């Protein structure tokens, strides 16, 4: 399993976290999603490699922006 953390801009509440989590969970191979609104981070666990572009696109679909991968 791999794990990657991303800084996400624009999240302010639990609804934001839910929207991001729902979109990212749709990506094939994603097994775990943790969103920390206060820290502005998204941590993604995956059973197969998932591209940063796929994560950024899912976050964008939720209405937010990946700023950096950590």
mmCIF file as Biopython writes it, N, C-alpha, C and O atoms, coordinates in Angstrom:
data_model
#
loop_
_atom_site.group_PDB
_atom_site.id
_atom_site.type_symbol
_atom_site.label_atom_id
_atom_site.label_alt_id
_atom_site.label_comp_id
_atom_site.label_asym_id
_atom_site.label_entity_id
_atom_site.label_seq_id
_atom_site.pdbx_PDB_ins_code
_atom_site.Cartn_x
_atom_site.Cartn_y
_atom_site.Cartn_z
_atom_site.occupancy
_atom_site.B_iso_or_equiv
_atom_site.auth_seq_id
_atom_site.auth_asym_id
_atom_site.pdbx_PDB_model_num
ATOM 1   N N  . UNK A ? 1  ? 0.850   -1.184 0.000   1.0 0.0 1  A 1 
ATOM 2   C CA . UNK A ? 1  ? 0.000   0.000  0.000   1.0 0.0 1  A 1 
ATOM 3   C C  . UNK A ? 1  ? 0.889   1.238  0.000   1.0 0.0 1  A 1 
ATOM 4   O O  . UNK A ? 1  ? 1.902   1.293  0.697   1.0 0.0 1  A 1 
ATOM 5   N N  . UNK A ? 2  ? 0.495   2.219  -0.787  1.0 0.0 2  A 1 
ATOM 6   C CA . UNK A ? 2  ? 1.206   3.490  -0.825  1.0 0.0 2  A 1 
ATOM 7   C C  . UNK A ? 2  ? 0.336   4.560  -0.186  1.0 0.0 2  A 1 
ATOM 8   O O  . UNK A ? 2  ? -0.886  4.429  -0.113  1.0 0.0 2  A 1 
ATOM 9   N N  . UNK A ? 3  ? 0.988   5.623  0.276   1.0 0.0 3  A 1 
ATOM 10  C CA . UNK A ? 3  ? 0.250   6.723  0.901   1.0 0.0 3  A 1 
ATOM 11  C C  . UNK A ? 3  ? 0.886   8.033  0.470   1.0 0.0 3  A 1 
ATOM 12  O O  . UNK A ? 3  ? 2.109   8.169  0.472   1.0 0.0 3  A 1 
ATOM 13  N N  . UNK A ? 4  ? 0.052   8.994  0.100   1.0 0.0 4  A 1 
ATOM 14  C CA . UNK A ? 4  ? 0.522   10.300 -0.328  1.0 0.0 4  A 1 
ATOM 15  C C  . UNK A ? 4  ? -0.351  11.372 0.307   1.0 0.0 4  A 1 
ATOM 16  O O  . UNK A ? 4  ? -1.563  11.197 0.428   1.0 0.0 4  A 1 
ATOM 17  N N  . UNK A ? 5  ? 0.261   12.485 0.713   1.0 0.0 5  A 1 
ATOM 18  C CA . UNK A ? 5  ? -0.476  13.597 1.312   1.0 0.0 5  A 1 
ATOM 19  C C  . UNK A ? 5  ? -0.400  14.806 0.388   1.0 0.0 5  A 1 
ATOM 20  O O  . UNK A ? 5  ? 0.640   15.094 -0.204  1.0 0.0 5  A 1 
ATOM 21  N N  . UNK A ? 6  ? -1.520  15.503 0.279   1.0 0.0 6  A 1 
ATOM 22  C CA . UNK A ? 6  ? -1.642  16.673 -0.590  1.0 0.0 6  A 1 
ATOM 23  C C  . UNK A ? 6  ? -2.156  17.857 0.214   1.0 0.0 6  A 1 
ATOM 24  O O  . UNK A ? 6  ? -2.984  17.698 1.111   1.0 0.0 6  A 1 
ATOM 25  N N  . UNK A ? 7  ? -1.656  19.049 -0.115  1.0 0.0 7  A 1 
ATOM 26  C CA . UNK A ? 7  ? -2.215  20.282 0.435   1.0 0.0 7  A 1 
ATOM 27  C C  . UNK A ? 7  ? -3.360  20.688 -0.484  1.0 0.0 7  A 1 
ATOM 28  O O  . UNK A ? 7  ? -3.196  20.753 -1.702  1.0 0.0 7  A 1 
ATOM 29  N N  . UNK A ? 8  ? -4.519  20.960 0.110   1.0 0.0 8  A 1 
ATOM 30  C CA . UNK A ? 8  ? -5.709  21.308 -0.665  1.0 0.0 8  A 1 
ATOM 31  C C  . UNK A ? 8  ? -6.200  22.685 -0.229  1.0 0.0 8  A 1 
ATOM 32  O O  . UNK A ? 8  ? -6.322  22.972 0.962   1.0 0.0 8  A 1 
ATOM 33  N N  . UNK A ? 9  ? -6.476  23.520 -1.209  1.0 0.0 9  A 1 
ATOM 34  C CA . UNK A ? 9  ? -6.909  24.887 -0.950  1.0 0.0 9  A 1 
ATOM 35  C C  . UNK A ? 9  ? -8.431  24.983 -1.050  1.0 0.0 9  A 1 
ATOM 36  O O  . UNK A ? 9  ? -9.044  24.410 -1.951  1.0 0.0 9  A 1 
ATOM 37  N N  . UNK A ? 10 ? -9.025  25.715 -0.115  1.0 0.0 10 A 1 
ATOM 38  C CA . UNK A ? 10 ? -10.435 26.047 -0.206  1.0 0.0 10 A 1 
ATOM 39  C C  . UNK A ? 10 ? -11.360 25.268 0.717   1.0 0.0 10 A 1 
ATOM 40  O O  . UNK A ? 10 ? -12.538 25.610 0.819   1.0 0.0 10 A 1 
ATOM 41  N N  . UNK A ? 11 ? -10.871 24.236 1.392   1.0 0.0 11 A 1 
ATOM 42  C CA . UNK A ? 11 ? -11.736 23.464 2.293   1.0 0.0 11 A 1 
ATOM 43  C C  . UNK A ? 11 ? -11.913 24.221 3.605   1.0 0.0 11 A 1 
ATOM 44  O O  . UNK A ? 11 ? -10.942 24.692 4.198   1.0 0.0 11 A 1 
ATOM 45  N N  . UNK A ? 12 ? -13.184 24.333 4.059   1.0 0.0 12 A 1 
ATOM 46  C CA . UNK A ? 12 ? -13.439 25.072 5.292   1.0 0.0 12 A 1 
ATOM 47  C C  . UNK A ? 12 ? -14.332 24.343 6.283   1.0 0.0 12 A 1 
ATOM 48  O O  . UNK A ? 12 ? -14.489 24.797 7.416   1.0 0.0 12 A 1 
ATOM 49  N N  . UNK A ? 13 ? -14.932 23.197 5.872   1.0 0.0 13 A 1 
ATOM 50  C CA . UNK A ? 13 ? -15.906 22.562 6.759   1.0 0.0 13 A 1 
ATOM 51  C C  . UNK A ? 13 ? -16.008 21.058 6.485   1.0 0.0 13 A 1 
ATOM 52  O O  . UNK A ? 13 ? -15.345 20.527 5.593   1.0 0.0 13 A 1 
ATOM 53  N N  . UNK A ? 14 ? -16.843 20.395 7.264   1.0 0.0 14 A 1 
ATOM 54  C CA . UNK A ? 14 ? -17.041 18.953 7.104   1.0 0.0 14 A 1 
ATOM 55  C C  . UNK A ? 14 ? -17.667 18.620 5.749   1.0 0.0 14 A 1 
ATOM 56  O O  . UNK A ? 14 ? -17.381 17.570 5.174   1.0 0.0 14 A 1 
ATOM 57  N N  . UNK A ? 15 ? -18.512 19.504 5.242   1.0 0.0 15 A 1 
ATOM 58  C CA . UNK A ? 15 ? -19.102 19.276 3.922   1.0 0.0 15 A 1 
ATOM 59  C C  . UNK A ? 15 ? -17.990 19.236 2.866   1.0 0.0 15 A 1 
ATOM 60  O O  . UNK A ? 15 ? -18.005 18.385 1.976   1.0 0.0 15 A 1 
ATOM 61  N N  . UNK A ? 16 ? -17.037 20.150 2.967   1.0 0.0 16 A 1 
ATOM 62  C CA . UNK A ? 16 ? -15.899 20.185 2.053   1.0 0.0 16 A 1 
ATOM 63  C C  . UNK A ? 16 ? -15.145 18.860 2.103   1.0 0.0 16 A 1 
ATOM 64  O O  . UNK A ? 16 ? -14.832 18.272 1.068   1.0 0.0 16 A 1 
ATOM 65  N N  . UNK A ? 17 ? -14.863 18.404 3.308   1.0 0.0 17 A 1 
ATOM 66  C CA . UNK A ? 17 ? -14.136 17.146 3.493   1.0 0.0 17 A 1 
ATOM 67  C C  . UNK A ? 17 ? -14.901 15.988 2.866   1.0 0.0 17 A 1 
ATOM 68  O O  . UNK A ? 17 ? -14.302 15.122 2.228   1.0 0.0 17 A 1 
ATOM 69  N N  . UNK A ? 18 ? -16.210 15.966 3.041   1.0 0.0 18 A 1 
ATOM 70  C CA . UNK A ? 18 ? -17.024 14.904 2.474   1.0 0.0 18 A 1 
ATOM 71  C C  . UNK A ? 18 ? -17.004 14.912 0.959   1.0 0.0 18 A 1 
ATOM 72  O O  . UNK A ? 18 ? -16.915 13.857 0.330   1.0 0.0 18 A 1 
ATOM 73  N N  . UNK A ? 19 ? -17.085 16.091 0.371   1.0 0.0 19 A 1 
ATOM 74  C CA . UNK A ? 19 ? -17.073 16.212 -1.086  1.0 0.0 19 A 1 
ATOM 75  C C  . UNK A ? 19 ? -15.746 15.726 -1.662  1.0 0.0 19 A 1 
ATOM 76  O O  . UNK A ? 19 ? -15.731 14.980 -2.641  1.0 0.0 19 A 1 
ATOM 77  N N  . UNK A ? 20 ? -14.642 16.142 -1.066  1.0 0.0 20 A 1 
ATOM 78  C CA . UNK A ? 20 ? -13.324 15.712 -1.526  1.0 0.0 20 A 1 
ATOM 79  C C  . UNK A ? 20 ? -13.181 14.203 -1.354  1.0 0.0 20 A 1 
ATOM 80  O O  . UNK A ? 20 ? -12.738 13.509 -2.269  1.0 0.0 20 A 1 
ATOM 81  N N  . UNK A ? 21 ? -13.549 13.709 -0.203  1.0 0.0 21 A 1 
ATOM 82  C CA . UNK A ? 21 ? -13.439 12.281 0.084   1.0 0.0 21 A 1 
ATOM 83  C C  . UNK A ? 21 ? -14.242 11.451 -0.918  1.0 0.0 21 A 1 
ATOM 84  O O  . UNK A ? 21 ? -13.732 10.458 -1.436  1.0 0.0 21 A 1 
ATOM 85  N N  . UNK A ? 22 ? -15.476 11.836 -1.198  1.0 0.0 22 A 1 
ATOM 86  C CA . UNK A ? 22 ? -16.326 11.100 -2.150  1.0 0.0 22 A 1 
ATOM 87  C C  . UNK A ? 22 ? -15.684 11.016 -3.531  1.0 0.0 22 A 1 
ATOM 88  O O  . UNK A ? 22 ? -15.656 9.948  -4.142  1.0 0.0 22 A 1 
ATOM 89  N N  . UNK A ? 23 ? -15.173 12.132 -4.018  1.0 0.0 23 A 1 
ATOM 90  C CA . UNK A ? 23 ? -14.579 12.144 -5.362  1.0 0.0 23 A 1 
ATOM 91  C C  . UNK A ? 23 ? -13.308 11.308 -5.423  1.0 0.0 23 A 1 
ATOM 92  O O  . UNK A ? 23 ? -13.107 10.559 -6.378  1.0 0.0 23 A 1 
ATOM 93  N N  . UNK A ? 24 ? -12.453 11.428 -4.419  1.0 0.0 24 A 1 
ATOM 94  C CA . UNK A ? 24 ? -11.187 10.696 -4.435  1.0 0.0 24 A 1 
ATOM 95  C C  . UNK A ? 24 ? -11.421 9.194  -4.293  1.0 0.0 24 A 1 
ATOM 96  O O  . UNK A ? 24 ? -10.705 8.402  -4.905  1.0 0.0 24 A 1 
ATOM 97  N N  . UNK A ? 25 ? -12.404 8.792  -3.502  1.0 0.0 25 A 1 
ATOM 98  C CA . UNK A ? 25 ? -12.708 7.365  -3.326  1.0 0.0 25 A 1 
ATOM 99  C C  . UNK A ? 25 ? -13.157 6.697  -4.623  1.0 0.0 25 A 1 
ATOM 100 O O  . UNK A ? 25 ? -13.095 5.473  -4.738  1.0 0.0 25 A 1 
ATOM 101 N N  . UNK A ? 26 ? -13.600 7.467  -5.580  1.0 0.0 26 A 1 
ATOM 102 C CA . UNK A ? 26 ? -14.032 6.916  -6.872  1.0 0.0 26 A 1 
ATOM 103 C C  . UNK A ? 26 ? -12.866 6.450  -7.743  1.0 0.0 26 A 1 
ATOM 104 O O  . UNK A ? 26 ? -13.069 5.718  -8.711  1.0 0.0 26 A 1 
ATOM 105 N N  . UNK A ? 27 ? -11.672 6.861  -7.409  1.0 0.0 27 A 1 
ATOM 106 C CA . UNK A ? 27 ? -10.500 6.502  -8.211  1.0 0.0 27 A 1 
ATOM 107 C C  . UNK A ? 27 ? -10.141 5.046  -7.955  1.0 0.0 27 A 1 
ATOM 108 O O  . UNK A ? 27 ? -10.049 4.609  -6.808  1.0 0.0 27 A 1 
ATOM 109 N N  . UNK A ? 28 ? -9.939  4.305  -9.031  1.0 0.0 28 A 1 
ATOM 110 C CA . UNK A ? 28 ? -9.572  2.901  -8.908  1.0 0.0 28 A 1 
ATOM 111 C C  . UNK A ? 28 ? -8.248  2.761  -8.160  1.0 0.0 28 A 1 
ATOM 112 O O  . UNK A ? 28 ? -7.277  3.458  -8.456  1.0 0.0 28 A 1 
ATOM 113 N N  . UNK A ? 29 ? -8.224  1.860  -7.198  1.0 0.0 29 A 1 
ATOM 114 C CA . UNK A ? 29 ? -7.021  1.601  -6.417  1.0 0.0 29 A 1 
ATOM 115 C C  . UNK A ? 29 ? -6.975  2.323  -5.087  1.0 0.0 29 A 1 
ATOM 116 O O  . UNK A ? 29 ? -6.205  1.941  -4.205  1.0 0.0 29 A 1 
ATOM 117 N N  . UNK A ? 30 ? -7.792  3.371  -4.921  1.0 0.0 30 A 1 
ATOM 118 C CA . UNK A ? 30 ? -7.805  4.120  -3.660  1.0 0.0 30 A 1 
ATOM 119 C C  . UNK A ? 30 ? -8.497  3.276  -2.595  1.0 0.0 30 A 1 
ATOM 120 O O  . UNK A ? 30 ? -9.620  2.809  -2.786  1.0 0.0 30 A 1 
ATOM 121 N N  . UNK A ? 31 ? -7.808  3.088  -1.471  1.0 0.0 31 A 1 
ATOM 122 C CA . UNK A ? 31 ? -8.353  2.252  -0.396  1.0 0.0 31 A 1 
ATOM 123 C C  . UNK A ? 31 ? -8.645  3.037  0.879   1.0 0.0 31 A 1 
ATOM 124 O O  . UNK A ? 31 ? -9.404  2.575  1.731   1.0 0.0 31 A 1 
ATOM 125 N N  . UNK A ? 32 ? -8.046  4.226  1.017   1.0 0.0 32 A 1 
ATOM 126 C CA . UNK A ? 32 ? -8.234  5.009  2.236   1.0 0.0 32 A 1 
ATOM 127 C C  . UNK A ? 32 ? -8.104  6.486  1.904   1.0 0.0 32 A 1 
ATOM 128 O O  . UNK A ? 32 ? -7.212  6.884  1.154   1.0 0.0 32 A 1 
ATOM 129 N N  . UNK A ? 33 ? -8.999  7.302  2.465   1.0 0.0 33 A 1 
ATOM 130 C CA . UNK A ? 33 ? -8.953  8.757  2.264   1.0 0.0 33 A 1 
ATOM 131 C C  . UNK A ? 33 ? -9.155  9.411  3.617   1.0 0.0 33 A 1 
ATOM 132 O O  . UNK A ? 33 ? -10.122 9.119  4.320   1.0 0.0 33 A 1 
ATOM 133 N N  . UNK A ? 34 ? -8.236  10.301 3.979   1.0 0.0 34 A 1 
ATOM 134 C CA . UNK A ? 34 ? -8.364  11.069 5.213   1.0 0.0 34 A 1 
ATOM 135 C C  . UNK A ? 34 ? -8.212  12.550 4.868   1.0 0.0 34 A 1 
ATOM 136 O O  . UNK A ? 34 ? -7.237  12.957 4.236   1.0 0.0 34 A 1 
ATOM 137 N N  . UNK A ? 35 ? -9.188  13.344 5.291   1.0 0.0 35 A 1 
ATOM 138 C CA . UNK A ? 35 ? -9.161  14.777 5.040   1.0 0.0 35 A 1 
ATOM 139 C C  . UNK A ? 35 ? -9.079  15.501 6.374   1.0 0.0 35 A 1 
ATOM 140 O O  . UNK A ? 35 ? -9.862  15.229 7.285   1.0 0.0 35 A 1 
ATOM 141 N N  . UNK A ? 36 ? -8.132  16.421 6.487   1.0 0.0 36 A 1 
ATOM 142 C CA . UNK A ? 36 ? -7.988  17.252 7.677   1.0 0.0 36 A 1 
ATOM 143 C C  . UNK A ? 36 ? -8.241  18.693 7.244   1.0 0.0 36 A 1 
ATOM 144 O O  . UNK A ? 36 ? -7.353  19.356 6.709   1.0 0.0 36 A 1 
ATOM 145 N N  . UNK A ? 37 ? -9.454  19.163 7.479   1.0 0.0 37 A 1 
ATOM 146 C CA . UNK A ? 37 ? -9.848  20.500 7.045   1.0 0.0 37 A 1 
ATOM 147 C C  . UNK A ? 37 ? -8.988  21.568 7.714   1.0 0.0 37 A 1 
ATOM 148 O O  . UNK A ? 37 ? -8.540  22.508 7.057   1.0 0.0 37 A 1 
ATOM 149 N N  . UNK A ? 38 ? -8.759  21.428 9.005   1.0 0.0 38 A 1 
ATOM 150 C CA . UNK A ? 38 ? -7.981  22.435 9.744   1.0 0.0 38 A 1 
ATOM 151 C C  . UNK A ? 38 ? -6.568  22.582 9.188   1.0 0.0 38 A 1 
ATOM 152 O O  . UNK A ? 38 ? -6.040  23.691 9.103   1.0 0.0 38 A 1 
ATOM 153 N N  . UNK A ? 39 ? -5.964  21.468 8.814   1.0 0.0 39 A 1 
ATOM 154 C CA . UNK A ? 39 ? -4.604  21.496 8.264   1.0 0.0 39 A 1 
ATOM 155 C C  . UNK A ? 39 ? -4.598  21.732 6.757   1.0 0.0 39 A 1 
ATOM 156 O O  . UNK A ? 39 ? -3.562  22.059 6.178   1.0 0.0 39 A 1 
ATOM 157 N N  . UNK A ? 40 ? -5.759  21.565 6.126   1.0 0.0 40 A 1 
ATOM 158 C CA . UNK A ? 40 ? -5.841  21.725 4.680   1.0 0.0 40 A 1 
ATOM 159 C C  . UNK A ? 40 ? -5.157  20.595 3.932   1.0 0.0 40 A 1 
ATOM 160 O O  . UNK A ? 40 ? -4.541  20.815 2.890   1.0 0.0 40 A 1 
ATOM 161 N N  . UNK A ? 41 ? -5.268  19.368 4.473   1.0 0.0 41 A 1 
ATOM 162 C CA . UNK A ? 41 ? -4.588  18.247 3.832   1.0 0.0 41 A 1 
ATOM 163 C C  . UNK A ? 41 ? -5.531  17.111 3.473   1.0 0.0 41 A 1 
ATOM 164 O O  . UNK A ? 41 ? -6.600  16.944 4.060   1.0 0.0 41 A 1 
ATOM 165 N N  . UNK A ? 42 ? -5.100  16.347 2.499   1.0 0.0 42 A 1 
ATOM 166 C CA . UNK A ? 42 ? -5.761  15.150 2.032   1.0 0.0 42 A 1 
ATOM 167 C C  . UNK A ? 42 ? -4.705  14.062 1.985   1.0 0.0 42 A 1 
ATOM 168 O O  . UNK A ? 42 ? -3.671  14.229 1.338   1.0 0.0 42 A 1 
ATOM 169 N N  . UNK A ? 43 ? -4.953  12.945 2.665   1.0 0.0 43 A 1 
ATOM 170 C CA . UNK A ? 43 ? -4.030  11.817 2.628   1.0 0.0 43 A 1 
ATOM 171 C C  . UNK A ? 43 ? -4.752  10.660 1.959   1.0 0.0 43 A 1 
ATOM 172 O O  . UNK A ? 43 ? -5.862  10.291 2.342   1.0 0.0 43 A 1 
ATOM 173 N N  . UNK A ? 44 ? -4.097  10.094 0.951   1.0 0.0 44 A 1 
ATOM 174 C CA . UNK A ? 44 ? -4.701  9.042  0.147   1.0 0.0 44 A 1 
ATOM 175 C C  . UNK A ? 44 ? -3.863  7.775  0.258   1.0 0.0 44 A 1 
ATOM 176 O O  . UNK A ? 44 ? -2.658  7.788  0.007   1.0 0.0 44 A 1 
ATOM 177 N N  . UNK A ? 45 ? -4.515  6.686  0.634   1.0 0.0 45 A 1 
ATOM 178 C CA . UNK A ? 45 ? -3.878  5.378  0.642   1.0 0.0 45 A 1 
ATOM 179 C C  . UNK A ? 45 ? -4.375  4.611  -0.572  1.0 0.0 45 A 1 
ATOM 180 O O  . UNK A ? 45 ? -5.555  4.687  -0.916  1.0 0.0 45 A 1 
ATOM 181 N N  . UNK A ? 46 ? -3.487  3.877  -1.221  1.0 0.0 46 A 1 
ATOM 182 C CA . UNK A ? 46 ? -3.875  3.156  -2.426  1.0 0.0 46 A 1 
ATOM 183 C C  . UNK A ? 46 ? -3.206  1.791  -2.474  1.0 0.0 46 A 1 
ATOM 184 O O  . UNK A ? 46 ? -2.078  1.615  -2.014  1.0 0.0 46 A 1 
ATOM 185 N N  . UNK A ? 47 ? -3.925  0.834  -3.039  1.0 0.0 47 A 1 
ATOM 186 C CA . UNK A ? 47 ? -3.396  -0.519 -3.192  1.0 0.0 47 A 1 
ATOM 187 C C  . UNK A ? 47 ? -2.589  -0.652 -4.475  1.0 0.0 47 A 1 
ATOM 188 O O  . UNK A ? 47 ? -1.767  -1.560 -4.602  1.0 0.0 47 A 1 
ATOM 189 N N  . UNK A ? 48 ? -2.820  0.254  -5.432  1.0 0.0 48 A 1 
ATOM 190 C CA . UNK A ? 48 ? -2.053  0.321  -6.671  1.0 0.0 48 A 1 
ATOM 191 C C  . UNK A ? 48 ? -1.653  1.777  -6.882  1.0 0.0 48 A 1 
ATOM 192 O O  . UNK A ? 48 ? -2.298  2.675  -6.339  1.0 0.0 48 A 1 
ATOM 193 N N  . UNK A ? 49 ? -0.613  2.025  -7.652  1.0 0.0 49 A 1 
ATOM 194 C CA . UNK A ? 49 ? -0.197  3.417  -7.858  1.0 0.0 49 A 1 
ATOM 195 C C  . UNK A ? 49 ? -1.319  4.275  -8.459  1.0 0.0 49 A 1 
ATOM 196 O O  . UNK A ? 49 ? -1.993  3.875  -9.408  1.0 0.0 49 A 1 
ATOM 197 N N  . UNK A ? 50 ? -1.493  5.457  -7.879  1.0 0.0 50 A 1 
ATOM 198 C CA . UNK A ? 50 ? -2.481  6.421  -8.365  1.0 0.0 50 A 1 
ATOM 199 C C  . UNK A ? 50 ? -1.718  7.703  -8.677  1.0 0.0 50 A 1 
ATOM 200 O O  . UNK A ? 50 ? -0.937  8.183  -7.855  1.0 0.0 50 A 1 
ATOM 201 N N  . UNK A ? 51 ? -1.947  8.257  -9.867  1.0 0.0 51 A 1 
ATOM 202 C CA . UNK A ? 51 ? -1.192  9.450  -10.270 1.0 0.0 51 A 1 
ATOM 203 C C  . UNK A ? 51 ? -1.661  10.698 -9.518  1.0 0.0 51 A 1 
ATOM 204 O O  . UNK A ? 51 ? -2.822  10.821 -9.126  1.0 0.0 51 A 1 
ATOM 205 N N  . UNK A ? 52 ? -0.719  11.606 -9.336  1.0 0.0 52 A 1 
ATOM 206 C CA . UNK A ? 52 ? -1.054  12.890 -8.722  1.0 0.0 52 A 1 
ATOM 207 C C  . UNK A ? 52 ? -2.094  13.620 -9.563  1.0 0.0 52 A 1 
ATOM 208 O O  . UNK A ? 52 ? -2.955  14.316 -9.024  1.0 0.0 52 A 1 
ATOM 209 N N  . UNK A ? 53 ? -2.016  13.464 -10.877 1.0 0.0 53 A 1 
ATOM 210 C CA . UNK A ? 53 ? -2.978  14.117 -11.771 1.0 0.0 53 A 1 
ATOM 211 C C  . UNK A ? 53 ? -4.399  13.605 -11.526 1.0 0.0 53 A 1 
ATOM 212 O O  . UNK A ? 53 ? -5.353  14.383 -11.561 1.0 0.0 53 A 1 
ATOM 213 N N  . UNK A ? 54 ? -4.543  12.299 -11.278 1.0 0.0 54 A 1 
ATOM 214 C CA . UNK A ? 54 ? -5.862  11.728 -11.015 1.0 0.0 54 A 1 
ATOM 215 C C  . UNK A ? 54 ? -6.428  12.286 -9.710  1.0 0.0 54 A 1 
ATOM 216 O O  . UNK A ? 54 ? -7.617  12.593 -9.621  1.0 0.0 54 A 1 
ATOM 217 N N  . UNK A ? 55 ? -5.570  12.413 -8.702  1.0 0.0 55 A 1 
ATOM 218 C CA . UNK A ? 55 ? -6.008  12.978 -7.420  1.0 0.0 55 A 1 
ATOM 219 C C  . UNK A ? 55 ? -6.405  14.436 -7.613  1.0 0.0 55 A 1 
ATOM 220 O O  . UNK A ? 55 ? -7.456  14.864 -7.136  1.0 0.0 55 A 1 
ATOM 221 N N  . UNK A ? 56 ? -5.570  15.196 -8.308  1.0 0.0 56 A 1 
ATOM 222 C CA . UNK A ? 56 ? -5.861  16.615 -8.537  1.0 0.0 56 A 1 
ATOM 223 C C  . UNK A ? 56 ? -7.167  16.790 -9.304  1.0 0.0 56 A 1 
ATOM 224 O O  . UNK A ? 56 ? -7.939  17.701 -9.003  1.0 0.0 56 A 1 
ATOM 225 N N  . UNK A ? 57 ? -7.425  15.934 -10.287 1.0 0.0 57 A 1 
ATOM 226 C CA . UNK A ? 57 ? -8.660  16.029 -11.062 1.0 0.0 57 A 1 
ATOM 227 C C  . UNK A ? 57 ? -9.877  15.732 -10.187 1.0 0.0 57 A 1 
ATOM 228 O O  . UNK A ? 57 ? -10.901 16.404 -10.307 1.0 0.0 57 A 1 
ATOM 229 N N  . UNK A ? 58 ? -9.777  14.735 -9.310  1.0 0.0 58 A 1 
ATOM 230 C CA . UNK A ? 58 ? -10.884 14.393 -8.418  1.0 0.0 58 A 1 
ATOM 231 C C  . UNK A ? 58 ? -11.154 15.532 -7.439  1.0 0.0 58 A 1 
ATOM 232 O O  . UNK A ? 58 ? -12.309 15.872 -7.186  1.0 0.0 58 A 1 
ATOM 233 N N  . UNK A ? 59 ? -10.105 16.116 -6.894  1.0 0.0 59 A 1 
ATOM 234 C CA . UNK A ? 59 ? -10.258 17.244 -5.970  1.0 0.0 59 A 1 
ATOM 235 C C  . UNK A ? 59 ? -10.889 18.426 -6.709  1.0 0.0 59 A 1 
ATOM 236 O O  . UNK A ? 59 ? -11.746 19.117 -6.159  1.0 0.0 59 A 1 
ATOM 237 N N  . UNK A ? 60 ? -10.469 18.657 -7.946  1.0 0.0 60 A 1 
ATOM 238 C CA . UNK A ? 60 ? -11.037 19.722 -8.767  1.0 0.0 60 A 1 
ATOM 239 C C  . UNK A ? 60 ? -12.528 19.471 -9.011  1.0 0.0 60 A 1 
ATOM 240 O O  . UNK A ? 60 ? -13.333 20.401 -8.954  1.0 0.0 60 A 1 
ATOM 241 N N  . UNK A ? 61 ? -12.891 18.226 -9.281  1.0 0.0 61 A 1 
ATOM 242 C CA . UNK A ? 61 ? -14.307 17.871 -9.489  1.0 0.0 61 A 1 
ATOM 243 C C  . UNK A ? 61 ? -15.142 18.181 -8.246  1.0 0.0 61 A 1 
ATOM 244 O O  . UNK A ? 61 ? -16.328 18.493 -8.349  1.0 0.0 61 A 1 
ATOM 245 N N  . UNK A ? 62 ? -14.514 18.092 -7.075  1.0 0.0 62 A 1 
ATOM 246 C CA . UNK A ? 62 ? -15.212 18.404 -5.820  1.0 0.0 62 A 1 
ATOM 247 C C  . UNK A ? 62 ? -15.293 19.913 -5.575  1.0 0.0 62 A 1 
ATOM 248 O O  . UNK A ? 62 ? -16.010 20.365 -4.683  1.0 0.0 62 A 1 
ATOM 249 N N  . UNK A ? 63 ? -14.550 20.690 -6.377  1.0 0.0 63 A 1 
ATOM 250 C CA . UNK A ? 63 ? -14.607 22.138 -6.249  1.0 0.0 63 A 1 
ATOM 251 C C  . UNK A ? 63 ? -13.445 22.768 -5.497  1.0 0.0 63 A 1 
ATOM 252 O O  . UNK A ? 63 ? -13.532 23.917 -5.064  1.0 0.0 63 A 1 
ATOM 253 N N  . UNK A ? 64 ? -12.359 22.022 -5.339  1.0 0.0 64 A 1 
ATOM 254 C CA . UNK A ? 64 ? -11.208 22.507 -4.583  1.0 0.0 64 A 1 
ATOM 255 C C  . UNK A ? 64 ? -9.942  22.318 -5.416  1.0 0.0 64 A 1 
ATOM 256 O O  . UNK A ? 64 ? -9.997  21.771 -6.517  1.0 0.0 64 A 1 
ATOM 257 N N  . UNK A ? 65 ? -8.801  22.771 -4.890  1.0 0.0 65 A 1 
ATOM 258 C CA . UNK A ? 65 ? -7.565  22.753 -5.661  1.0 0.0 65 A 1 
ATOM 259 C C  . UNK A ? 65 ? -6.436  22.118 -4.875  1.0 0.0 65 A 1 
ATOM 260 O O  . UNK A ? 65 ? -6.182  22.489 -3.729  1.0 0.0 65 A 1 
ATOM 261 N N  . UNK A ? 66 ? -5.746  21.142 -5.502  1.0 0.0 66 A 1 
ATOM 262 C CA . UNK A ? 66 ? -4.526  20.601 -4.912  1.0 0.0 66 A 1 
ATOM 263 C C  . UNK A ? 66 ? -3.435  21.622 -5.134  1.0 0.0 66 A 1 
ATOM 264 O O  . UNK A ? 66 ? -3.179  22.025 -6.268  1.0 0.0 66 A 1 
ATOM 265 N N  . UNK A ? 67 ? -2.789  22.046 -4.061  1.0 0.0 67 A 1 
ATOM 266 C CA . UNK A ? 67 ? -1.721  23.039 -4.147  1.0 0.0 67 A 1 
ATOM 267 C C  . UNK A ? 67 ? -0.384  22.337 -4.326  1.0 0.0 67 A 1 
ATOM 268 O O  . UNK A ? 67 ? 0.398   22.702 -5.203  1.0 0.0 67 A 1 
ATOM 269 N N  . UNK A ? 68 ? -0.119  21.332 -3.499  1.0 0.0 68 A 1 
ATOM 270 C CA . UNK A ? 68 ? 1.139   20.584 -3.596  1.0 0.0 68 A 1 
ATOM 271 C C  . UNK A ? 68 ? 0.939   19.162 -3.099  1.0 0.0 68 A 1 
ATOM 272 O O  . UNK A ? 68 ? 0.025   18.872 -2.327  1.0 0.0 68 A 1 
ATOM 273 N N  . UNK A ? 69 ? 1.815   18.289 -3.561  1.0 0.0 69 A 1 
ATOM 274 C CA . UNK A ? 69 ? 1.901   16.934 -3.000  1.0 0.0 69 A 1 
ATOM 275 C C  . UNK A ? 69 ? 3.025   16.972 -1.992  1.0 0.0 69 A 1 
ATOM 276 O O  . UNK A ? 69 ? 4.072   17.565 -2.252  1.0 0.0 69 A 1 
ATOM 277 N N  . UNK A ? 70 ? 2.827   16.355 -0.857  1.0 0.0 70 A 1 
ATOM 278 C CA . UNK A ? 70 ? 3.862   16.366 0.195   1.0 0.0 70 A 1 
ATOM 279 C C  . UNK A ? 70 ? 4.494   15.005 0.304   1.0 0.0 70 A 1 
ATOM 280 O O  . UNK A ? 70 ? 5.386   14.802 1.127   1.0 0.0 70 A 1 
#
